[in-house]
Amino acid sequence: MRKPIIAANWKMNKGPSETEDFLTSFLSKLGKATDKCDIVVAPPFVSLPKASQILHSHDVSVAAQNVSQYDAGAYTGEVNVLMLRELFVPYVILGHSERRSVFGESDEVINAKMLKAREVNLKPIFCIGETLEERESGQLEAVLKRQVNEGLKGFSEKDMLETVVAYEPVWAIGTGVTASPEQAQEAHAKVRVLLAELFGGDVADKVRIQYGGSVKPANAAELLSQPDIDGALVGGASLEVASFLQLIENGTNKGE
Ligand code: 13P
Protein backbone atom coordinates (compact mmCIF):
# COMPACT_ATOMS: atom_id res chain seq x y z
CA MET A 1 0.00 0.00 0.00
CA ARG A 2 1.59 3.27 -1.11
CA LYS A 3 0.95 6.25 1.17
CA PRO A 4 0.00 9.24 -1.01
CA ILE A 5 2.40 12.18 -1.09
CA ILE A 6 1.15 15.68 -1.84
CA ALA A 7 3.76 18.35 -2.50
CA ALA A 8 3.50 22.11 -2.92
CA ASN A 9 5.86 23.51 -5.53
CA TRP A 10 5.76 27.24 -4.91
CA LYS A 11 8.12 27.96 -7.82
CA MET A 12 9.37 31.60 -7.62
CA ASN A 13 6.78 32.68 -5.03
CA LYS A 14 6.98 33.45 -1.29
CA GLY A 15 10.03 34.90 0.39
CA PRO A 16 10.80 34.14 4.06
CA SER A 17 8.06 36.29 5.60
CA GLU A 18 5.30 34.99 3.33
CA THR A 19 6.61 31.48 3.93
CA GLU A 20 6.31 32.02 7.67
CA ASP A 21 2.77 33.42 7.35
CA PHE A 22 1.64 30.55 5.15
CA LEU A 23 3.15 27.76 7.25
CA THR A 24 1.95 29.14 10.57
CA SER A 25 -1.61 29.29 9.29
CA PHE A 26 -1.36 25.98 7.40
CA LEU A 27 -0.07 24.06 10.43
CA SER A 28 -2.74 25.50 12.70
CA LYS A 29 -5.45 24.12 10.41
CA LEU A 30 -3.88 20.90 9.16
CA GLY A 31 -5.41 18.55 11.73
CA LYS A 32 -4.70 14.87 11.15
CA ALA A 33 -4.19 14.99 7.38
CA THR A 34 -0.68 13.54 7.68
CA ASP A 35 -2.15 10.26 8.95
CA LYS A 36 -3.41 9.74 5.41
CA CYS A 37 -0.71 11.31 3.26
CA ASP A 38 2.81 12.70 3.37
CA ILE A 39 2.98 16.45 2.83
CA VAL A 40 5.94 18.33 1.36
CA VAL A 41 6.42 22.05 0.80
CA ALA A 42 9.01 23.37 -1.68
CA PRO A 43 9.71 27.09 -1.25
CA PRO A 44 12.42 29.07 -3.05
CA PHE A 45 16.00 28.65 -1.73
CA VAL A 46 15.97 31.84 0.34
CA SER A 47 12.92 30.64 2.26
CA LEU A 48 14.29 27.18 3.06
CA PRO A 49 15.88 28.16 6.42
CA LYS A 50 12.59 29.62 7.63
CA ALA A 51 10.55 26.65 6.34
CA SER A 52 12.96 24.16 7.84
CA GLN A 53 12.96 25.94 11.20
CA ILE A 54 9.15 26.03 11.36
CA LEU A 55 8.55 22.50 10.08
CA HIS A 56 11.23 20.56 11.98
CA SER A 57 8.85 19.79 14.84
CA HIS A 58 5.96 18.92 12.50
CA ASP A 59 5.09 16.03 10.23
CA VAL A 60 5.47 18.13 7.06
CA SER A 61 8.68 17.95 5.02
CA VAL A 62 10.65 20.56 3.14
CA ALA A 63 11.91 20.27 -0.43
CA ALA A 64 14.29 22.40 -2.45
CA GLN A 65 13.24 23.17 -6.03
CA ASN A 66 16.67 22.48 -7.52
CA VAL A 67 20.27 21.72 -6.60
CA SER A 68 23.63 21.86 -8.32
CA GLN A 69 25.26 18.77 -9.79
CA TYR A 70 28.62 20.17 -8.59
CA ASP A 71 30.42 20.24 -5.26
CA ALA A 72 31.48 23.54 -3.66
CA GLY A 73 33.52 25.86 -5.85
CA ALA A 74 33.36 28.51 -8.53
CA TYR A 75 29.72 28.11 -9.64
CA THR A 76 28.13 31.54 -9.29
CA GLY A 77 24.47 31.40 -8.34
CA GLU A 78 24.38 27.71 -7.47
CA VAL A 79 23.54 25.79 -4.28
CA ASN A 80 25.05 22.39 -3.51
CA VAL A 81 23.64 19.28 -1.85
CA LEU A 82 25.56 19.73 1.43
CA MET A 83 24.03 23.17 1.85
CA LEU A 84 20.59 21.57 1.66
CA ARG A 85 21.59 18.92 4.18
CA GLU A 86 22.88 21.60 6.51
CA LEU A 87 19.35 23.07 6.50
CA PHE A 88 17.83 19.61 7.15
CA VAL A 89 16.07 19.61 3.79
CA PRO A 90 15.16 15.99 2.94
CA TYR A 91 13.68 16.34 -0.59
CA VAL A 92 14.72 18.03 -3.83
CA ILE A 93 12.62 18.53 -6.96
CA LEU A 94 14.67 17.65 -10.05
CA GLY A 95 13.87 17.55 -13.75
CA HIS A 96 10.92 19.93 -13.54
CA SER A 97 9.75 20.90 -17.02
CA GLU A 98 10.50 24.56 -16.28
CA ARG A 99 14.10 23.60 -15.49
CA ARG A 100 14.19 21.54 -18.68
CA SER A 101 12.62 24.09 -21.03
CA VAL A 102 13.41 27.54 -19.54
CA PHE A 103 16.86 26.71 -18.15
CA GLY A 104 17.89 24.13 -20.73
CA GLU A 105 18.55 21.21 -18.38
CA SER A 106 19.17 18.05 -20.38
CA ASP A 107 18.49 14.49 -19.28
CA GLU A 108 22.23 14.21 -18.68
CA VAL A 109 22.36 17.23 -16.37
CA ILE A 110 19.28 16.04 -14.52
CA ASN A 111 20.86 12.61 -14.08
CA ALA A 112 24.03 14.22 -12.68
CA LYS A 113 21.89 16.14 -10.18
CA MET A 114 19.94 12.99 -9.25
CA LEU A 115 23.16 11.10 -8.54
CA LYS A 116 24.63 14.01 -6.60
CA ALA A 117 21.46 14.24 -4.49
CA ARG A 118 21.68 10.54 -3.64
CA GLU A 119 25.32 10.90 -2.52
CA VAL A 120 23.99 12.70 0.57
CA ASN A 121 20.71 10.77 0.81
CA LEU A 122 18.51 13.57 -0.46
CA LYS A 123 15.22 12.19 -1.79
CA PRO A 124 14.56 13.33 -5.35
CA ILE A 125 11.11 14.25 -6.60
CA PHE A 126 11.95 13.33 -10.17
CA CYS A 127 9.74 15.09 -12.73
CA ILE A 128 8.99 13.80 -16.20
CA GLY A 129 6.34 14.54 -18.81
CA GLU A 130 5.68 15.18 -22.46
CA THR A 131 4.82 18.35 -24.35
CA LEU A 132 1.55 18.64 -26.26
CA GLU A 133 3.42 18.32 -29.54
CA GLU A 134 5.08 15.12 -28.35
CA ARG A 135 1.76 13.66 -27.19
CA GLU A 136 -0.03 14.59 -30.40
CA SER A 137 2.68 13.08 -32.57
CA GLY A 138 2.44 9.76 -30.71
CA GLN A 139 5.70 10.10 -28.79
CA LEU A 140 4.34 9.84 -25.24
CA GLU A 141 5.88 6.45 -24.51
CA ALA A 142 9.20 7.22 -26.16
CA VAL A 143 9.58 10.50 -24.26
CA LEU A 144 8.73 8.92 -20.90
CA LYS A 145 11.09 6.05 -21.62
CA ARG A 146 13.95 8.37 -22.52
CA GLN A 147 13.40 10.60 -19.48
CA VAL A 148 13.15 7.63 -17.10
CA ASN A 149 16.07 5.67 -18.54
CA GLU A 150 18.40 8.68 -18.82
CA GLY A 151 17.36 10.42 -15.61
CA LEU A 152 17.72 7.31 -13.46
CA LYS A 153 20.99 6.04 -14.94
CA GLY A 154 23.24 4.64 -12.20
CA PHE A 155 20.43 4.40 -9.67
CA SER A 156 20.35 1.40 -7.33
CA GLU A 157 17.13 -0.19 -6.09
CA LYS A 158 17.66 1.64 -2.81
CA ASP A 159 18.03 4.97 -4.62
CA MET A 160 14.81 4.28 -6.49
CA LEU A 161 12.94 3.44 -3.30
CA GLU A 162 14.00 6.81 -1.89
CA THR A 163 12.74 8.64 -4.98
CA VAL A 164 9.29 9.99 -5.79
CA VAL A 165 8.39 10.28 -9.48
CA ALA A 166 6.17 13.14 -10.64
CA TYR A 167 4.42 12.75 -13.97
CA GLU A 168 3.64 16.27 -15.15
CA PRO A 169 2.43 16.62 -18.73
CA VAL A 170 3.88 19.96 -19.83
CA TRP A 171 0.60 20.97 -21.52
CA ALA A 172 -1.21 20.74 -18.17
CA ILE A 173 1.20 22.85 -16.11
CA GLY A 174 -0.20 26.24 -15.18
CA THR A 175 -2.69 26.08 -18.05
CA GLY A 176 -5.85 25.12 -16.18
CA VAL A 177 -6.05 22.11 -18.51
CA THR A 178 -5.71 18.92 -16.48
CA ALA A 179 -5.05 15.51 -17.92
CA SER A 180 -8.22 13.48 -17.54
CA PRO A 181 -8.00 10.86 -14.78
CA GLU A 182 -7.87 8.21 -17.54
CA GLN A 183 -5.05 9.97 -19.42
CA ALA A 184 -3.09 10.42 -16.21
CA GLN A 185 -3.67 6.83 -15.07
CA GLU A 186 -2.55 5.51 -18.46
CA ALA A 187 0.70 7.48 -18.30
CA HIS A 188 1.34 6.50 -14.68
CA ALA A 189 0.85 2.83 -15.51
CA LYS A 190 3.37 3.18 -18.36
CA VAL A 191 5.87 4.81 -16.00
CA ARG A 192 5.45 1.99 -13.51
CA VAL A 193 6.18 -0.54 -16.26
CA LEU A 194 9.33 1.41 -17.17
CA LEU A 195 10.41 1.37 -13.51
CA ALA A 196 9.74 -2.37 -13.35
CA GLU A 197 11.95 -2.92 -16.40
CA LEU A 198 14.80 -1.10 -14.67
CA PHE A 199 14.38 -2.08 -11.03
CA GLY A 200 12.00 -5.06 -10.94
CA GLY A 201 8.32 -5.31 -10.13
CA ASP A 202 8.68 -5.21 -6.35
CA VAL A 203 10.50 -1.89 -6.41
CA ALA A 204 8.17 -0.43 -9.06
CA ASP A 205 5.18 -1.38 -6.92
CA LYS A 206 6.55 0.58 -3.98
CA VAL A 207 7.57 3.80 -5.78
CA ARG A 208 5.11 6.64 -5.46
CA ILE A 209 4.18 8.43 -8.68
CA GLN A 210 2.60 11.85 -8.27
CA TYR A 211 0.52 13.59 -10.89
CA GLY A 212 1.17 17.28 -11.53
CA GLY A 213 -0.46 19.84 -13.82
CA SER A 214 -3.41 22.03 -12.79
CA VAL A 215 -4.35 19.90 -9.79
CA LYS A 216 -7.06 21.79 -7.89
CA PRO A 217 -9.35 21.02 -4.95
CA ALA A 218 -12.10 20.21 -7.49
CA ASN A 219 -10.20 17.52 -9.40
CA ALA A 220 -7.92 16.09 -6.69
CA ALA A 221 -10.28 13.33 -5.55
CA GLU A 222 -10.83 11.92 -9.02
CA LEU A 223 -7.15 12.04 -9.95
CA LEU A 224 -5.90 10.53 -6.71
CA SER A 225 -8.45 7.72 -6.78
CA GLN A 226 -6.72 6.25 -9.85
CA PRO A 227 -4.80 3.09 -8.96
CA ASP A 228 -1.36 4.30 -10.08
CA ILE A 229 -1.68 7.93 -8.96
CA ASP A 230 -0.06 8.19 -5.55
CA GLY A 231 -0.24 11.89 -4.87
CA ALA A 232 0.09 15.29 -6.47
CA LEU A 233 2.72 17.91 -7.21
CA VAL A 234 0.84 21.17 -6.99
CA GLY A 235 1.78 24.64 -8.24
CA GLY A 236 -0.89 27.36 -8.32
CA ALA A 237 -3.37 25.70 -5.96
CA SER A 238 -0.71 25.34 -3.25
CA LEU A 239 -0.13 29.08 -2.89
CA GLU A 240 -3.20 29.75 -0.73
CA VAL A 241 -3.63 27.95 2.58
CA ALA A 242 -7.35 27.30 2.10
CA SER A 243 -7.01 25.85 -1.37
CA PHE A 244 -4.01 23.64 -0.50
CA LEU A 245 -5.80 22.31 2.60
CA GLN A 246 -8.97 21.63 0.61
CA LEU A 247 -6.97 19.87 -2.08
CA ILE A 248 -5.31 17.63 0.54
CA GLU A 249 -8.66 16.92 2.15
CA ASN A 250 -10.34 16.05 -1.16
CA GLY A 251 -7.35 14.11 -2.48
CA THR A 252 -7.04 11.92 0.58
CA ASN A 253 -10.73 11.32 1.20
CA LYS A 254 -11.39 10.56 -2.48
CA GLY A 255 -15.08 11.12 -2.11
CA GLU A 256 -15.45 8.72 0.85
P1 13P B 1 0.25 23.98 -11.63
O1 13P B 1 -0.39 23.18 -10.50
O2 13P B 1 0.24 25.46 -11.36
O3 13P B 1 -0.28 23.60 -12.95
O4 13P B 1 1.81 23.58 -11.61
C1 13P B 1 2.15 22.25 -11.67
C2 13P B 1 3.60 22.11 -11.44
O5 13P B 1 4.40 22.45 -12.29
C3 13P B 1 4.05 21.57 -10.15
O6 13P B 1 5.41 21.26 -10.18
mmCIF file of C-alpha atoms and ligand atoms in Angstrom:
data_model
loop_
_atom_site.group_PDB
_atom_site.id
_atom_site.type_symbol
_atom_site.label_atom_id
_atom_site.label_comp_id
_atom_site.label_asym_id
_atom_site.label_seq_id
_atom_site.Cartn_x
_atom_site.Cartn_y
_atom_site.Cartn_z
ATOM 1 C CA MET A 1 0.000 0.000 0.000
ATOM 2 C CA ARG A 2 1.593 3.272 -1.109
ATOM 3 C CA LYS A 3 0.953 6.252 1.170
ATOM 4 C CA PRO A 4 -0.001 9.241 -1.008
ATOM 5 C CA ILE A 5 2.395 12.176 -1.091
ATOM 6 C CA ILE A 6 1.154 15.679 -1.840
ATOM 7 C CA ALA A 7 3.764 18.355 -2.497
ATOM 8 C CA ALA A 8 3.499 22.112 -2.920
ATOM 9 C CA ASN A 9 5.856 23.511 -5.529
ATOM 10 C CA TRP A 10 5.765 27.241 -4.909
ATOM 11 C CA LYS A 11 8.119 27.965 -7.822
ATOM 12 C CA MET A 12 9.372 31.596 -7.619
ATOM 13 C CA ASN A 13 6.781 32.675 -5.026
ATOM 14 C CA LYS A 14 6.983 33.453 -1.291
ATOM 15 C CA GLY A 15 10.034 34.903 0.390
ATOM 16 C CA PRO A 16 10.797 34.141 4.058
ATOM 17 C CA SER A 17 8.060 36.292 5.603
ATOM 18 C CA GLU A 18 5.296 34.993 3.326
ATOM 19 C CA THR A 19 6.606 31.481 3.929
ATOM 20 C CA GLU A 20 6.308 32.018 7.672
ATOM 21 C CA ASP A 21 2.775 33.422 7.354
ATOM 22 C CA PHE A 22 1.636 30.549 5.154
ATOM 23 C CA LEU A 23 3.149 27.762 7.246
ATOM 24 C CA THR A 24 1.949 29.143 10.566
ATOM 25 C CA SER A 25 -1.609 29.293 9.287
ATOM 26 C CA PHE A 26 -1.357 25.984 7.403
ATOM 27 C CA LEU A 27 -0.069 24.059 10.432
ATOM 28 C CA SER A 28 -2.738 25.499 12.701
ATOM 29 C CA LYS A 29 -5.452 24.116 10.407
ATOM 30 C CA LEU A 30 -3.877 20.903 9.164
ATOM 31 C CA GLY A 31 -5.414 18.551 11.732
ATOM 32 C CA LYS A 32 -4.702 14.867 11.147
ATOM 33 C CA ALA A 33 -4.187 14.995 7.377
ATOM 34 C CA THR A 34 -0.677 13.544 7.683
ATOM 35 C CA ASP A 35 -2.153 10.260 8.946
ATOM 36 C CA LYS A 36 -3.408 9.745 5.410
ATOM 37 C CA CYS A 37 -0.708 11.313 3.265
ATOM 38 C CA ASP A 38 2.814 12.703 3.368
ATOM 39 C CA ILE A 39 2.979 16.447 2.828
ATOM 40 C CA VAL A 40 5.943 18.329 1.359
ATOM 41 C CA VAL A 41 6.422 22.055 0.796
ATOM 42 C CA ALA A 42 9.010 23.371 -1.676
ATOM 43 C CA PRO A 43 9.707 27.095 -1.248
ATOM 44 C CA PRO A 44 12.422 29.065 -3.049
ATOM 45 C CA PHE A 45 15.997 28.647 -1.734
ATOM 46 C CA VAL A 46 15.971 31.845 0.345
ATOM 47 C CA SER A 47 12.916 30.640 2.259
ATOM 48 C CA LEU A 48 14.289 27.179 3.058
ATOM 49 C CA PRO A 49 15.882 28.156 6.416
ATOM 50 C CA LYS A 50 12.589 29.618 7.630
ATOM 51 C CA ALA A 51 10.551 26.653 6.342
ATOM 52 C CA SER A 52 12.958 24.156 7.842
ATOM 53 C CA GLN A 53 12.963 25.937 11.200
ATOM 54 C CA ILE A 54 9.152 26.025 11.357
ATOM 55 C CA LEU A 55 8.546 22.499 10.081
ATOM 56 C CA HIS A 56 11.226 20.565 11.977
ATOM 57 C CA SER A 57 8.846 19.792 14.840
ATOM 58 C CA HIS A 58 5.958 18.916 12.500
ATOM 59 C CA ASP A 59 5.093 16.030 10.232
ATOM 60 C CA VAL A 60 5.467 18.126 7.064
ATOM 61 C CA SER A 61 8.679 17.945 5.017
ATOM 62 C CA VAL A 62 10.650 20.563 3.135
ATOM 63 C CA ALA A 63 11.912 20.271 -0.428
ATOM 64 C CA ALA A 64 14.287 22.403 -2.449
ATOM 65 C CA GLN A 65 13.244 23.165 -6.032
ATOM 66 C CA ASN A 66 16.665 22.479 -7.517
ATOM 67 C CA VAL A 67 20.272 21.719 -6.600
ATOM 68 C CA SER A 68 23.629 21.859 -8.323
ATOM 69 C CA GLN A 69 25.265 18.773 -9.790
ATOM 70 C CA TYR A 70 28.617 20.167 -8.587
ATOM 71 C CA ASP A 71 30.416 20.243 -5.256
ATOM 72 C CA ALA A 72 31.483 23.536 -3.657
ATOM 73 C CA GLY A 73 33.516 25.862 -5.845
ATOM 74 C CA ALA A 74 33.358 28.505 -8.530
ATOM 75 C CA TYR A 75 29.716 28.106 -9.638
ATOM 76 C CA THR A 76 28.132 31.536 -9.291
ATOM 77 C CA GLY A 77 24.470 31.397 -8.337
ATOM 78 C CA GLU A 78 24.381 27.714 -7.468
ATOM 79 C CA VAL A 79 23.541 25.792 -4.277
ATOM 80 C CA ASN A 80 25.048 22.389 -3.515
ATOM 81 C CA VAL A 81 23.640 19.283 -1.849
ATOM 82 C CA LEU A 82 25.563 19.729 1.426
ATOM 83 C CA MET A 83 24.026 23.172 1.852
ATOM 84 C CA LEU A 84 20.589 21.570 1.658
ATOM 85 C CA ARG A 85 21.587 18.918 4.179
ATOM 86 C CA GLU A 86 22.877 21.600 6.507
ATOM 87 C CA LEU A 87 19.346 23.068 6.497
ATOM 88 C CA PHE A 88 17.830 19.609 7.154
ATOM 89 C CA VAL A 89 16.072 19.606 3.787
ATOM 90 C CA PRO A 90 15.155 15.986 2.936
ATOM 91 C CA TYR A 91 13.684 16.336 -0.587
ATOM 92 C CA VAL A 92 14.716 18.027 -3.826
ATOM 93 C CA ILE A 93 12.617 18.526 -6.963
ATOM 94 C CA LEU A 94 14.668 17.646 -10.049
ATOM 95 C CA GLY A 95 13.870 17.553 -13.746
ATOM 96 C CA HIS A 96 10.924 19.935 -13.542
ATOM 97 C CA SER A 97 9.749 20.897 -17.025
ATOM 98 C CA GLU A 98 10.499 24.561 -16.280
ATOM 99 C CA ARG A 99 14.101 23.600 -15.487
ATOM 100 C CA ARG A 100 14.191 21.542 -18.684
ATOM 101 C CA SER A 101 12.616 24.090 -21.025
ATOM 102 C CA VAL A 102 13.409 27.539 -19.535
ATOM 103 C CA PHE A 103 16.860 26.707 -18.155
ATOM 104 C CA GLY A 104 17.890 24.128 -20.730
ATOM 105 C CA GLU A 105 18.550 21.210 -18.384
ATOM 106 C CA SER A 106 19.171 18.051 -20.383
ATOM 107 C CA ASP A 107 18.487 14.486 -19.279
ATOM 108 C CA GLU A 108 22.234 14.206 -18.683
ATOM 109 C CA VAL A 109 22.364 17.231 -16.371
ATOM 110 C CA ILE A 110 19.278 16.037 -14.517
ATOM 111 C CA ASN A 111 20.856 12.611 -14.077
ATOM 112 C CA ALA A 112 24.035 14.216 -12.680
ATOM 113 C CA LYS A 113 21.889 16.137 -10.175
ATOM 114 C CA MET A 114 19.939 12.992 -9.254
ATOM 115 C CA LEU A 115 23.155 11.099 -8.542
ATOM 116 C CA LYS A 116 24.627 14.015 -6.599
ATOM 117 C CA ALA A 117 21.462 14.243 -4.486
ATOM 118 C CA ARG A 118 21.678 10.544 -3.643
ATOM 119 C CA GLU A 119 25.324 10.898 -2.522
ATOM 120 C CA VAL A 120 23.995 12.696 0.566
ATOM 121 C CA ASN A 121 20.712 10.766 0.813
ATOM 122 C CA LEU A 122 18.506 13.566 -0.457
ATOM 123 C CA LYS A 123 15.220 12.189 -1.789
ATOM 124 C CA PRO A 124 14.562 13.329 -5.353
ATOM 125 C CA ILE A 125 11.115 14.252 -6.598
ATOM 126 C CA PHE A 126 11.951 13.329 -10.175
ATOM 127 C CA CYS A 127 9.740 15.090 -12.734
ATOM 128 C CA ILE A 128 8.985 13.802 -16.204
ATOM 129 C CA GLY A 129 6.343 14.537 -18.808
ATOM 130 C CA GLU A 130 5.679 15.176 -22.462
ATOM 131 C CA THR A 131 4.819 18.353 -24.345
ATOM 132 C CA LEU A 132 1.545 18.637 -26.262
ATOM 133 C CA GLU A 133 3.421 18.316 -29.540
ATOM 134 C CA GLU A 134 5.083 15.116 -28.355
ATOM 135 C CA ARG A 135 1.761 13.659 -27.188
ATOM 136 C CA GLU A 136 -0.028 14.585 -30.403
ATOM 137 C CA SER A 137 2.679 13.075 -32.567
ATOM 138 C CA GLY A 138 2.443 9.761 -30.708
ATOM 139 C CA GLN A 139 5.701 10.096 -28.794
ATOM 140 C CA LEU A 140 4.343 9.835 -25.242
ATOM 141 C CA GLU A 141 5.881 6.448 -24.512
ATOM 142 C CA ALA A 142 9.200 7.225 -26.164
ATOM 143 C CA VAL A 143 9.578 10.499 -24.255
ATOM 144 C CA LEU A 144 8.734 8.925 -20.904
ATOM 145 C CA LYS A 145 11.090 6.045 -21.617
ATOM 146 C CA ARG A 146 13.952 8.375 -22.516
ATOM 147 C CA GLN A 147 13.400 10.598 -19.478
ATOM 148 C CA VAL A 148 13.147 7.628 -17.101
ATOM 149 C CA ASN A 149 16.072 5.671 -18.540
ATOM 150 C CA GLU A 150 18.399 8.683 -18.817
ATOM 151 C CA GLY A 151 17.363 10.416 -15.615
ATOM 152 C CA LEU A 152 17.718 7.306 -13.457
ATOM 153 C CA LYS A 153 20.991 6.044 -14.937
ATOM 154 C CA GLY A 154 23.240 4.636 -12.202
ATOM 155 C CA PHE A 155 20.425 4.399 -9.666
ATOM 156 C CA SER A 156 20.347 1.399 -7.329
ATOM 157 C CA GLU A 157 17.134 -0.194 -6.092
ATOM 158 C CA LYS A 158 17.660 1.639 -2.809
ATOM 159 C CA ASP A 159 18.034 4.966 -4.623
ATOM 160 C CA MET A 160 14.808 4.278 -6.489
ATOM 161 C CA LEU A 161 12.943 3.437 -3.299
ATOM 162 C CA GLU A 162 13.995 6.812 -1.887
ATOM 163 C CA THR A 163 12.742 8.636 -4.984
ATOM 164 C CA VAL A 164 9.291 9.987 -5.789
ATOM 165 C CA VAL A 165 8.394 10.277 -9.478
ATOM 166 C CA ALA A 166 6.172 13.135 -10.639
ATOM 167 C CA TYR A 167 4.419 12.754 -13.973
ATOM 168 C CA GLU A 168 3.641 16.268 -15.152
ATOM 169 C CA PRO A 169 2.432 16.617 -18.729
ATOM 170 C CA VAL A 170 3.875 19.961 -19.830
ATOM 171 C CA TRP A 171 0.600 20.972 -21.523
ATOM 172 C CA ALA A 172 -1.210 20.738 -18.170
ATOM 173 C CA ILE A 173 1.195 22.846 -16.112
ATOM 174 C CA GLY A 174 -0.202 26.241 -15.183
ATOM 175 C CA THR A 175 -2.688 26.077 -18.048
ATOM 176 C CA GLY A 176 -5.849 25.119 -16.177
ATOM 177 C CA VAL A 177 -6.045 22.110 -18.506
ATOM 178 C CA THR A 178 -5.710 18.922 -16.479
ATOM 179 C CA ALA A 179 -5.048 15.510 -17.918
ATOM 180 C CA SER A 180 -8.222 13.477 -17.541
ATOM 181 C CA PRO A 181 -8.001 10.862 -14.780
ATOM 182 C CA GLU A 182 -7.872 8.210 -17.537
ATOM 183 C CA GLN A 183 -5.053 9.967 -19.421
ATOM 184 C CA ALA A 184 -3.094 10.421 -16.213
ATOM 185 C CA GLN A 185 -3.670 6.827 -15.072
ATOM 186 C CA GLU A 186 -2.547 5.512 -18.459
ATOM 187 C CA ALA A 187 0.698 7.484 -18.305
ATOM 188 C CA HIS A 188 1.338 6.497 -14.676
ATOM 189 C CA ALA A 189 0.851 2.829 -15.506
ATOM 190 C CA LYS A 190 3.371 3.176 -18.359
ATOM 191 C CA VAL A 191 5.870 4.811 -15.997
ATOM 192 C CA ARG A 192 5.447 1.987 -13.507
ATOM 193 C CA VAL A 193 6.180 -0.542 -16.261
ATOM 194 C CA LEU A 194 9.333 1.414 -17.173
ATOM 195 C CA LEU A 195 10.411 1.373 -13.513
ATOM 196 C CA ALA A 196 9.735 -2.372 -13.346
ATOM 197 C CA GLU A 197 11.950 -2.917 -16.400
ATOM 198 C CA LEU A 198 14.804 -1.097 -14.674
ATOM 199 C CA PHE A 199 14.379 -2.085 -11.028
ATOM 200 C CA GLY A 200 12.002 -5.059 -10.942
ATOM 201 C CA GLY A 201 8.319 -5.311 -10.134
ATOM 202 C CA ASP A 202 8.679 -5.209 -6.352
ATOM 203 C CA VAL A 203 10.502 -1.887 -6.414
ATOM 204 C CA ALA A 204 8.173 -0.431 -9.056
ATOM 205 C CA ASP A 205 5.179 -1.383 -6.919
ATOM 206 C CA LYS A 206 6.550 0.584 -3.984
ATOM 207 C CA VAL A 207 7.575 3.796 -5.784
ATOM 208 C CA ARG A 208 5.112 6.641 -5.457
ATOM 209 C CA ILE A 209 4.178 8.427 -8.677
ATOM 210 C CA GLN A 210 2.600 11.852 -8.274
ATOM 211 C CA TYR A 211 0.515 13.589 -10.889
ATOM 212 C CA GLY A 212 1.169 17.283 -11.527
ATOM 213 C CA GLY A 213 -0.459 19.836 -13.819
ATOM 214 C CA SER A 214 -3.409 22.031 -12.794
ATOM 215 C CA VAL A 215 -4.350 19.896 -9.794
ATOM 216 C CA LYS A 216 -7.057 21.786 -7.893
ATOM 217 C CA PRO A 217 -9.354 21.019 -4.952
ATOM 218 C CA ALA A 218 -12.096 20.212 -7.488
ATOM 219 C CA ASN A 219 -10.201 17.523 -9.404
ATOM 220 C CA ALA A 220 -7.922 16.087 -6.689
ATOM 221 C CA ALA A 221 -10.276 13.325 -5.551
ATOM 222 C CA GLU A 222 -10.830 11.915 -9.022
ATOM 223 C CA LEU A 223 -7.150 12.038 -9.953
ATOM 224 C CA LEU A 224 -5.901 10.528 -6.707
ATOM 225 C CA SER A 225 -8.445 7.717 -6.777
ATOM 226 C CA GLN A 226 -6.723 6.252 -9.850
ATOM 227 C CA PRO A 227 -4.797 3.085 -8.957
ATOM 228 C CA ASP A 228 -1.361 4.302 -10.079
ATOM 229 C CA ILE A 229 -1.675 7.928 -8.960
ATOM 230 C CA ASP A 230 -0.062 8.191 -5.548
ATOM 231 C CA GLY A 231 -0.243 11.892 -4.874
ATOM 232 C CA ALA A 232 0.086 15.292 -6.467
ATOM 233 C CA LEU A 233 2.719 17.909 -7.206
ATOM 234 C CA VAL A 234 0.839 21.171 -6.993
ATOM 235 C CA GLY A 235 1.778 24.635 -8.245
ATOM 236 C CA GLY A 236 -0.889 27.358 -8.317
ATOM 237 C CA ALA A 237 -3.370 25.699 -5.957
ATOM 238 C CA SER A 238 -0.710 25.339 -3.248
ATOM 239 C CA LEU A 239 -0.130 29.079 -2.889
ATOM 240 C CA GLU A 240 -3.201 29.753 -0.735
ATOM 241 C CA VAL A 241 -3.632 27.948 2.584
ATOM 242 C CA ALA A 242 -7.352 27.304 2.102
ATOM 243 C CA SER A 243 -7.008 25.850 -1.370
ATOM 244 C CA PHE A 244 -4.014 23.640 -0.498
ATOM 245 C CA LEU A 245 -5.796 22.311 2.604
ATOM 246 C CA GLN A 246 -8.966 21.632 0.614
ATOM 247 C CA LEU A 247 -6.970 19.868 -2.081
ATOM 248 C CA ILE A 248 -5.309 17.634 0.538
ATOM 249 C CA GLU A 249 -8.663 16.916 2.149
ATOM 250 C CA ASN A 250 -10.342 16.053 -1.161
ATOM 251 C CA GLY A 251 -7.353 14.107 -2.481
ATOM 252 C CA THR A 252 -7.036 11.921 0.584
ATOM 253 C CA ASN A 253 -10.727 11.325 1.200
ATOM 254 C CA LYS A 254 -11.391 10.560 -2.484
ATOM 255 C CA GLY A 255 -15.084 11.124 -2.107
ATOM 256 C CA GLU A 256 -15.451 8.718 0.847
HETATM 257 P P1 13P B 1 0.254 23.983 -11.629
HETATM 258 O O1 13P B 1 -0.388 23.179 -10.500
HETATM 259 O O2 13P B 1 0.237 25.456 -11.361
HETATM 260 O O3 13P B 1 -0.280 23.599 -12.949
HETATM 261 O O4 13P B 1 1.809 23.579 -11.610
HETATM 262 C C1 13P B 1 2.145 22.248 -11.666
HETATM 263 C C2 13P B 1 3.603 22.110 -11.437
HETATM 264 O O5 13P B 1 4.401 22.449 -12.287
HETATM 265 C C3 13P B 1 4.051 21.569 -10.148
HETATM 266 O O6 13P B 1 5.405 21.261 -10.182
#
